[in-house]
Coordinates of N, CA and C in Angstrom, one line a residue:
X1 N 21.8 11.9 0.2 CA 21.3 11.2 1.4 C 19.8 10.9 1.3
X2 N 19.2 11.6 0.7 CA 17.8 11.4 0.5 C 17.1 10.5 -0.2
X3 N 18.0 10.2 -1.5 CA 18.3 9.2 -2.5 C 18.1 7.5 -1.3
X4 N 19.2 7.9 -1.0 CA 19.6 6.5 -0.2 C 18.5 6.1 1.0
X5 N 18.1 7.5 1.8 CA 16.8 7.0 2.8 C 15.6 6.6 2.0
X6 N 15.5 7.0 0.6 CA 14.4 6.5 0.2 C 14.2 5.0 -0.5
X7 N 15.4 4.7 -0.3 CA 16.1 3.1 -0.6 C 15.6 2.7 0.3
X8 N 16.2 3.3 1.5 CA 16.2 1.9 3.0 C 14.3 1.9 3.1
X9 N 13.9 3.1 2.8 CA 12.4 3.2 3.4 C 11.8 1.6 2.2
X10 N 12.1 1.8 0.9 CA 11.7 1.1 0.2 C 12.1 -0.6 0.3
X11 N 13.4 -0.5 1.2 CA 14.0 -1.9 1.6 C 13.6 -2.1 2.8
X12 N 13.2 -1.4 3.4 CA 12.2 -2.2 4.6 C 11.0 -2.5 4.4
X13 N 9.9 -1.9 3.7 CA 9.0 -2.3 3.4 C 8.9 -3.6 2.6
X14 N 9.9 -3.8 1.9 CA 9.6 -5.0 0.7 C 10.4 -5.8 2.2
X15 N 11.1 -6.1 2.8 CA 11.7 -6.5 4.1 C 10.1 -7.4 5.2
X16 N 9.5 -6.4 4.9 CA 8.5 -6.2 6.0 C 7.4 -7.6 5.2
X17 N 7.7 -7.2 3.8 CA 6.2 -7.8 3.3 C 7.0 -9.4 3.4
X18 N 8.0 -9.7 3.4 CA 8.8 -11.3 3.1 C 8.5 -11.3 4.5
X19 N 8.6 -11.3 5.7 CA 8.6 -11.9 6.5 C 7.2 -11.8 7.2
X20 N 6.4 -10.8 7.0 CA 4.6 -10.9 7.0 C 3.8 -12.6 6.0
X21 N 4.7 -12.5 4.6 CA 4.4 -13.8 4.0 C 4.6 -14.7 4.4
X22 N 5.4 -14.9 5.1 CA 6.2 -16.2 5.6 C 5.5 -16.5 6.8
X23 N 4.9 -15.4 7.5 CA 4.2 -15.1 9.1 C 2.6 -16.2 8.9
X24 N 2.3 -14.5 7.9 CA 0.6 -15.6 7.8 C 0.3 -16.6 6.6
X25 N 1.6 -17.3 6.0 CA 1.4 -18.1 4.9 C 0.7 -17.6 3.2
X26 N 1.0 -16.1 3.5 CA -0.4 -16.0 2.5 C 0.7 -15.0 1.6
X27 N 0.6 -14.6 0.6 CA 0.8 -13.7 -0.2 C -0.5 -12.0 0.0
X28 N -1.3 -12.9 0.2 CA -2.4 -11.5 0.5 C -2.7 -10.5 1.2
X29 N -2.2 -11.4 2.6 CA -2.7 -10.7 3.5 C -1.6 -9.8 3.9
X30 N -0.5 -9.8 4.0 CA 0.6 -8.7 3.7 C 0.6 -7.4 2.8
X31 N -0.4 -7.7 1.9 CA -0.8 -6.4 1.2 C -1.5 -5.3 1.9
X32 N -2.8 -5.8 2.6 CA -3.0 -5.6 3.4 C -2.9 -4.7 4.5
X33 N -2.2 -5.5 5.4 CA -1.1 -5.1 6.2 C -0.6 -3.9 5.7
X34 N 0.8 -4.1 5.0 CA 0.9 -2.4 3.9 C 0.2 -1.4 3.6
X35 N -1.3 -1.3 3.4 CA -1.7 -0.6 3.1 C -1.6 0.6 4.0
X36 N -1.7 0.4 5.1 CA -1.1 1.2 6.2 C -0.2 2.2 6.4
X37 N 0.6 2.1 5.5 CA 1.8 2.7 5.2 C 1.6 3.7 4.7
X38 N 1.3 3.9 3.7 CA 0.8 4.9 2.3 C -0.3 6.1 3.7
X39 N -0.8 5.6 4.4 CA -2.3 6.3 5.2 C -1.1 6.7 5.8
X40 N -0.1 6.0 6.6 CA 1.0 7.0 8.0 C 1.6 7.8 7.1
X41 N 2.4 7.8 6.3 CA 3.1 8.9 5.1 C 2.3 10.1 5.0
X42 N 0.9 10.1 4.9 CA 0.1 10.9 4.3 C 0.1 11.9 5.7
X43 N -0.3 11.4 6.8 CA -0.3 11.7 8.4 C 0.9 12.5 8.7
X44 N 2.0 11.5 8.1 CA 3.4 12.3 8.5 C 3.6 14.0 7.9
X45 N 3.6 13.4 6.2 CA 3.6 14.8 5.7 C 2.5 16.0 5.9
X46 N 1.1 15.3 6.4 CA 0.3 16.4 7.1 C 0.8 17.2 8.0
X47 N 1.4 16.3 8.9 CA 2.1 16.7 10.2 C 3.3 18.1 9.8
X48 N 4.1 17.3 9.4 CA 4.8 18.3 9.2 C 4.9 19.9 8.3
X49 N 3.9 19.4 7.7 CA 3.8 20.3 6.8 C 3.1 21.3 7.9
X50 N 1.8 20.8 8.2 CA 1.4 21.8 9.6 C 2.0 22.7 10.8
X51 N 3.1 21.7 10.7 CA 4.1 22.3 12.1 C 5.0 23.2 11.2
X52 N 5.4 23.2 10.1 CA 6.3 24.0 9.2 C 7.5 23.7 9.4
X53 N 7.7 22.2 9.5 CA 8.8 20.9 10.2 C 9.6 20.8 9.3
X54 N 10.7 21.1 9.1 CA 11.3 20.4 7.0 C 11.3 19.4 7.3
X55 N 11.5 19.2 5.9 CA 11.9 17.1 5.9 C 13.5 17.0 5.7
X56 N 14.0 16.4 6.5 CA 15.5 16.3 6.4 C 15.7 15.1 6.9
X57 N 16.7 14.6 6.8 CA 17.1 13.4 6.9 C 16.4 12.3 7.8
X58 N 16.4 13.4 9.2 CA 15.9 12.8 10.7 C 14.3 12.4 10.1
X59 N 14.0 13.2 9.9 CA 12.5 13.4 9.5 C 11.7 11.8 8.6
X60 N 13.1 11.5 7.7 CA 13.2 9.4 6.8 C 13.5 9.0 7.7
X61 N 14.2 8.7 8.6 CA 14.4 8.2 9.9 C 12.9 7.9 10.5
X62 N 12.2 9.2 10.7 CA 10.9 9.3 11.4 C 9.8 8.0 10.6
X63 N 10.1 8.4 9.4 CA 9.4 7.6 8.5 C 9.5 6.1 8.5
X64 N 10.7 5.8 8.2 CA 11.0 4.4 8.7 C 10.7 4.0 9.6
X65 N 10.7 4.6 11.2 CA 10.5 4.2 12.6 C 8.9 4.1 12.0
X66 N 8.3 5.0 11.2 CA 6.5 5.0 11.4 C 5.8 3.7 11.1
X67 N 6.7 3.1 9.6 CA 6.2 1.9 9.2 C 6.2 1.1 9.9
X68 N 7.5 0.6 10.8 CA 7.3 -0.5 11.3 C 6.2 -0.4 12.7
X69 N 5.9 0.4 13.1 CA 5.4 1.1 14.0 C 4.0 0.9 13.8
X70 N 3.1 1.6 12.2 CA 2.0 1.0 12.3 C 1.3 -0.5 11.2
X71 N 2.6 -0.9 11.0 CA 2.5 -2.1 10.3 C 2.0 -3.2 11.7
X72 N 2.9 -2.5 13.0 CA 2.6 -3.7 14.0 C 1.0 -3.8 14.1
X73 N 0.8 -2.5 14.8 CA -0.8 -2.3 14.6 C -2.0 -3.3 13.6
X74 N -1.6 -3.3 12.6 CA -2.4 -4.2 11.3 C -2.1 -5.6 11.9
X75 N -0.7 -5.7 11.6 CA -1.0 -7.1 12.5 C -1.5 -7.5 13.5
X76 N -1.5 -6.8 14.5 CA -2.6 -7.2 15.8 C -3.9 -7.5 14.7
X77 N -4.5 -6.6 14.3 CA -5.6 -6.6 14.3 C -6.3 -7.9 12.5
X78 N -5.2 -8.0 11.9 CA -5.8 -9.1 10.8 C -4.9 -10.3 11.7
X79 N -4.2 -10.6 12.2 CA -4.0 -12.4 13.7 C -5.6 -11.9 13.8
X80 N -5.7 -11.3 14.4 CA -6.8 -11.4 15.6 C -8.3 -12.0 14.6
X81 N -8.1 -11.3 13.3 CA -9.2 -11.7 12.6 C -9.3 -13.0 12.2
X82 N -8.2 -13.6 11.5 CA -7.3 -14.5 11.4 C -7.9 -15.9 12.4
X83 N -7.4 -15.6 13.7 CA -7.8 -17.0 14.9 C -9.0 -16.6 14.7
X84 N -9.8 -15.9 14.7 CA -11.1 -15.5 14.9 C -12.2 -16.5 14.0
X85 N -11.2 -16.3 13.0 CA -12.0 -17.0 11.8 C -11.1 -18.5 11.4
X86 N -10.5 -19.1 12.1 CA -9.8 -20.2 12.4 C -10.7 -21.3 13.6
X87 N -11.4 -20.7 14.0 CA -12.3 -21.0 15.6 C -13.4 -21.0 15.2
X88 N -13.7 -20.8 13.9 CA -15.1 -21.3 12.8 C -15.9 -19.8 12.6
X89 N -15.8 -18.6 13.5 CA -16.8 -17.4 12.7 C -16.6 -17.3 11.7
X90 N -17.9 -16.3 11.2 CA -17.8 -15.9 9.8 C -16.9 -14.9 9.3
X91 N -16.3 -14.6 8.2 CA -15.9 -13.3 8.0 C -16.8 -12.0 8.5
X92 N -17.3 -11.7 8.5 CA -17.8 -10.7 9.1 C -18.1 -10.2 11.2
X93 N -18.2 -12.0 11.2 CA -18.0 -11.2 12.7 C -16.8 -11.6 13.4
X94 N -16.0 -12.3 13.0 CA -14.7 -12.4 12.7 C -14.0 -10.6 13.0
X95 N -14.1 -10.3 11.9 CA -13.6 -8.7 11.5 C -14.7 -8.2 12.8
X96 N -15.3 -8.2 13.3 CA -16.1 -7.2 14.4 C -15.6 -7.5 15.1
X97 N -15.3 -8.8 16.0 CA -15.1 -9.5 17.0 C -13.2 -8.8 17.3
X98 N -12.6 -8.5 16.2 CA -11.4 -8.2 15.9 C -11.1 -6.9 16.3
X99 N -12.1 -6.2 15.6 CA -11.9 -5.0 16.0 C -12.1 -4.7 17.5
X100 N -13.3 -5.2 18.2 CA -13.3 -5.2 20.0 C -12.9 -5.7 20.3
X101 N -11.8 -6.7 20.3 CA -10.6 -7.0 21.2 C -9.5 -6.2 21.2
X102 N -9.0 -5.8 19.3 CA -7.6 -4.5 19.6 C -7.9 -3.9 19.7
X103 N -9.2 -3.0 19.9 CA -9.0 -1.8 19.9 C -8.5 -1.1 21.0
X104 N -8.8 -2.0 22.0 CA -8.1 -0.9 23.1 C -6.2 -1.5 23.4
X105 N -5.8 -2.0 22.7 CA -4.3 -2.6 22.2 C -3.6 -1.7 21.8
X106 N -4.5 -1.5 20.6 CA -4.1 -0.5 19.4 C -3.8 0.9 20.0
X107 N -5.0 1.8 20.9 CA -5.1 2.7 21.0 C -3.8 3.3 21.9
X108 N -4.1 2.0 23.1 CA -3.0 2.2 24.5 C -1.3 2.4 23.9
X109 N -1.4 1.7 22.5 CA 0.0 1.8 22.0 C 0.1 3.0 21.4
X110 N -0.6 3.7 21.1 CA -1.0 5.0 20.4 C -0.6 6.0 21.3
X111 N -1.6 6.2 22.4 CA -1.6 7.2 23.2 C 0.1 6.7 23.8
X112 N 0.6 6.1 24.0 CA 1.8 5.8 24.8 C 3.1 6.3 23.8
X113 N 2.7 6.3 22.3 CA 4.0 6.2 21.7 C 3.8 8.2 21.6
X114 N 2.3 8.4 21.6 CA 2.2 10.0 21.2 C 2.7 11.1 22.1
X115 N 3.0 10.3 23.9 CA 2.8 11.0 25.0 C 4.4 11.0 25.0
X116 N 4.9 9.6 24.6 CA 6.7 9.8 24.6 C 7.0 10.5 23.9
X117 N 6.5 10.8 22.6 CA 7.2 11.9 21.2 C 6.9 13.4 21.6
X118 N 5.6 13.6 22.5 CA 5.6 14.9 22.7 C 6.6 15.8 23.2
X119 N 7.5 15.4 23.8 CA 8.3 16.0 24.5 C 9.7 17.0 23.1
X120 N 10.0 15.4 21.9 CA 11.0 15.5 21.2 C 10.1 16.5 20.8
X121 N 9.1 16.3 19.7 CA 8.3 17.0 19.0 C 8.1 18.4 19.7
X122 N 7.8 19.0 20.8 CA 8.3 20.2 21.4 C 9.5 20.8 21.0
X123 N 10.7 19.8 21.2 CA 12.1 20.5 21.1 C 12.7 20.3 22.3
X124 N 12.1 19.7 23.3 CA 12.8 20.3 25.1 C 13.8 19.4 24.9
X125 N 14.9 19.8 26.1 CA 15.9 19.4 25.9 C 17.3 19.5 24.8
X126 N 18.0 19.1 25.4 CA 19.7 18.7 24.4 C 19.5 18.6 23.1
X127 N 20.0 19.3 22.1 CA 19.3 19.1 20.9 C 18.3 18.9 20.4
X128 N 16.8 19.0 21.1 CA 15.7 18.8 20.7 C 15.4 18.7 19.4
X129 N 15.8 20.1 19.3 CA 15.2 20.6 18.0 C 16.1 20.2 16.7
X130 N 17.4 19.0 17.0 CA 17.4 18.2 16.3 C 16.3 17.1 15.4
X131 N 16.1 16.7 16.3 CA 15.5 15.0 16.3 C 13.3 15.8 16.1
X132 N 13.3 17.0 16.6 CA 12.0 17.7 16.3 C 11.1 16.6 15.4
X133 N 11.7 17.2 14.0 CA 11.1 16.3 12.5 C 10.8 15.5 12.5
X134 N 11.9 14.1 13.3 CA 11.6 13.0 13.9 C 9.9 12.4 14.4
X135 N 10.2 13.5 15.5 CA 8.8 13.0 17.0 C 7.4 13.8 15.8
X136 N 8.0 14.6 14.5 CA 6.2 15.3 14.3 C 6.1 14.3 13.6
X137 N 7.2 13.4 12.2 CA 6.5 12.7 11.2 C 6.0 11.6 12.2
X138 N 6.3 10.9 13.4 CA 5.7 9.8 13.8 C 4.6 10.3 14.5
X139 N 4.5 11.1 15.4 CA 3.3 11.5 15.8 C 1.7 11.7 15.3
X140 N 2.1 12.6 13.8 CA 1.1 12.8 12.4 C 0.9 11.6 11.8
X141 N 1.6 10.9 12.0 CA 1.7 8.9 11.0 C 0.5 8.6 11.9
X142 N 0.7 8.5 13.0 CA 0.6 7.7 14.2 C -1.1 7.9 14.4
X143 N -1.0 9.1 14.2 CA -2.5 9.7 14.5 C -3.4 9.2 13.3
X144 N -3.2 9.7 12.1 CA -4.0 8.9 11.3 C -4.0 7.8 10.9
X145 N -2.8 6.8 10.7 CA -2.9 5.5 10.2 C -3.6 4.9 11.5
X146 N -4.0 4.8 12.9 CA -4.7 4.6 13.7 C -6.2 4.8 13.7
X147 N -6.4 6.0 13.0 CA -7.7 6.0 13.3 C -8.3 5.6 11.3
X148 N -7.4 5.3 10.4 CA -7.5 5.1 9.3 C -7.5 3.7 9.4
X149 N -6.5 3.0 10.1 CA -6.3 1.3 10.3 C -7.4 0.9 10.7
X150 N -8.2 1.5 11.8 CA -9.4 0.4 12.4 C -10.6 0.6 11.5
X151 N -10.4 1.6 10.2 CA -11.3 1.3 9.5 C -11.1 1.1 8.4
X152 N -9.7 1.1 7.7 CA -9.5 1.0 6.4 C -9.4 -0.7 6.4
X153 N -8.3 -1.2 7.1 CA -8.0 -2.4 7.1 C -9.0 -3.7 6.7
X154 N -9.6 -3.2 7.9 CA -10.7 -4.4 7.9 C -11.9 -3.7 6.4
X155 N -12.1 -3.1 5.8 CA -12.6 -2.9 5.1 C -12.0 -3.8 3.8
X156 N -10.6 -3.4 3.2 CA -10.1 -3.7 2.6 C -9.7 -5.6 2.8
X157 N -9.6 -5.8 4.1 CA -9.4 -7.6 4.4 C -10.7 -7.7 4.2
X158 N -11.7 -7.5 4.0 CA -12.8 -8.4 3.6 C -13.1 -7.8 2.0
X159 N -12.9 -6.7 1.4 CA -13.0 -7.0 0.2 C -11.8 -8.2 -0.5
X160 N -10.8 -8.4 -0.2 CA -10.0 -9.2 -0.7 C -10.4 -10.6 -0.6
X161 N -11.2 -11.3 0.4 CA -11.6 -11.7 0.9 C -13.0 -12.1 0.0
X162 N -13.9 -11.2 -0.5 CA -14.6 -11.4 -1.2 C -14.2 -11.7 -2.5
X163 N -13.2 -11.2 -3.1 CA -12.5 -11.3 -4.3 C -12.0 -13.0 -4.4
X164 N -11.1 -13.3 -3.5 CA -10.8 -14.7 -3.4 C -11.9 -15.7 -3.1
X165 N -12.6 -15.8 -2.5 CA -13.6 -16.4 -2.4 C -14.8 -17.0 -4.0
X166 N -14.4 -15.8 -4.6 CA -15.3 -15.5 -6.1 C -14.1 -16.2 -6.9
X167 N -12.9 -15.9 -6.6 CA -12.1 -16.5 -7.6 C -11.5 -18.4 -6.9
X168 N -11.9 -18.3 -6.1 CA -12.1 -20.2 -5.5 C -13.3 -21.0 -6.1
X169 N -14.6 -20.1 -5.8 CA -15.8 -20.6 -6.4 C -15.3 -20.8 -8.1
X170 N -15.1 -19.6 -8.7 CA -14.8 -19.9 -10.0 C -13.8 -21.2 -10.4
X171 N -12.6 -21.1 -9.9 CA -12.0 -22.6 -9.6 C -12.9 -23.6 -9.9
X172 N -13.4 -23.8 -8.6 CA -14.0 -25.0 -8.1 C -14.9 -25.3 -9.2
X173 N -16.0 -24.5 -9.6 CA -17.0 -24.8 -11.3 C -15.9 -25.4 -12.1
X174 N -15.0 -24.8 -12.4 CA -14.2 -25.0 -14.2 C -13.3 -26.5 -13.6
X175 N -12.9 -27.1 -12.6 CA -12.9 -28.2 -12.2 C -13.8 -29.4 -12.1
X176 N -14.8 -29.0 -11.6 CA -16.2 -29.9 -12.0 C -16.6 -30.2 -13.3
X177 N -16.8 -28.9 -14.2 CA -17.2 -29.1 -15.5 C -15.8 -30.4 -15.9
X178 N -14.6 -29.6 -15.7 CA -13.5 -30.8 -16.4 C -13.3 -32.2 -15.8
X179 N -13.7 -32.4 -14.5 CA -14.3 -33.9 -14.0 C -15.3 -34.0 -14.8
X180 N -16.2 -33.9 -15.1 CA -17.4 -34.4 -16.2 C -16.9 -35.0 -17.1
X181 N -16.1 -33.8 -17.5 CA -15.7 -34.1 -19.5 C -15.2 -35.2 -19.6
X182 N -14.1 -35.4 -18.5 CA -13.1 -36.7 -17.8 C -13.5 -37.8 -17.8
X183 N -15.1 -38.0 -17.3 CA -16.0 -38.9 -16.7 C -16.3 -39.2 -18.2
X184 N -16.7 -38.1 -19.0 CA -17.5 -39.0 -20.1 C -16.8 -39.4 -20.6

């Protein structure tokens, strides 16, 4: 069974990235977006490893609920950069302007998703200590890839950003030179 949750974890994510491309037209910016992922995993297995949580089934479950969870997050905040820089700013204040609009989006979805899991993550209740593994890998995801997103993201969307930009300029030169050659 572990085999197979780490299928579905891997078929939602490639799931996630086809309809992120399709969203913002781009091949790039879905990477992006993803990187997110890799930072909540890291959070999750903090988590649990701290709580002394095993990882069992419920726990891939947790995992999968985390991705789509802070993948949403990224997207608020590269749209937002996105119209930002559609509406003529620069990349740079674009990405600032971005970040003080979601941040308090981001956060409110944060604290709201962390105050519901507390309960599971305790154990209270009917089987709690079922579904436990559950509420700690998303809680641990939740916490870091949040305070990791509002600064990894945007770090990463403008290096990409610089990279493309350098490889358009380059374009654009070896085009010109070959309109010359054309010309003569």
């Amino acid at each position: 069974s572990f085999r197979s949750m780490q299928f579905v974890l891997l078929l939602a994510i490639f799931l996630v990235y086809l309809v992120m491309a399709s969203q913002f037209e781009s091949l790039v910016h879905p990477f992006v977006i993803l990187l997110t992922i890799p930072l909540a995993i890291t959070g999750a297995v903090w988590a649990l490893w701290l709580t002394g949580t095993t990882v069992n089934v419920v726990a891939y479950i947790g995992l999968i609920m985390l991705a789509g969870i802070v993948v949403n997050q990224s997207i608020v905040l590269i749209d937002a950069v996105n119209q930002a820089r559609e509406r003529g700013m620069s990349k740079a204040d674009a990405i600032v302007e971005a970040g003080r609009l979601r941040l308090r989006p981001i956060l409110m979805t944060t604290f709201a998703l962390i105050a519901g899991m507390t309960p599971v993550a305790i154990g209270l209740g009917e089987g709690g200590e079922f579904y436990q593994p559950l509420a700690v890998a998303i809680i641990g995801g939740t916490i870091t890839s949040t305070l990791l997103t509002l600064l990894v993201v945007p770090t990463f969307y403008d290096s990409i950003e610089i990279s493309r930009d350098r490889m358009v300029a380059k374009y654009q030169r070896r085009a010109t030179r070959m309109n010359g050659l054309l010309a003569f």
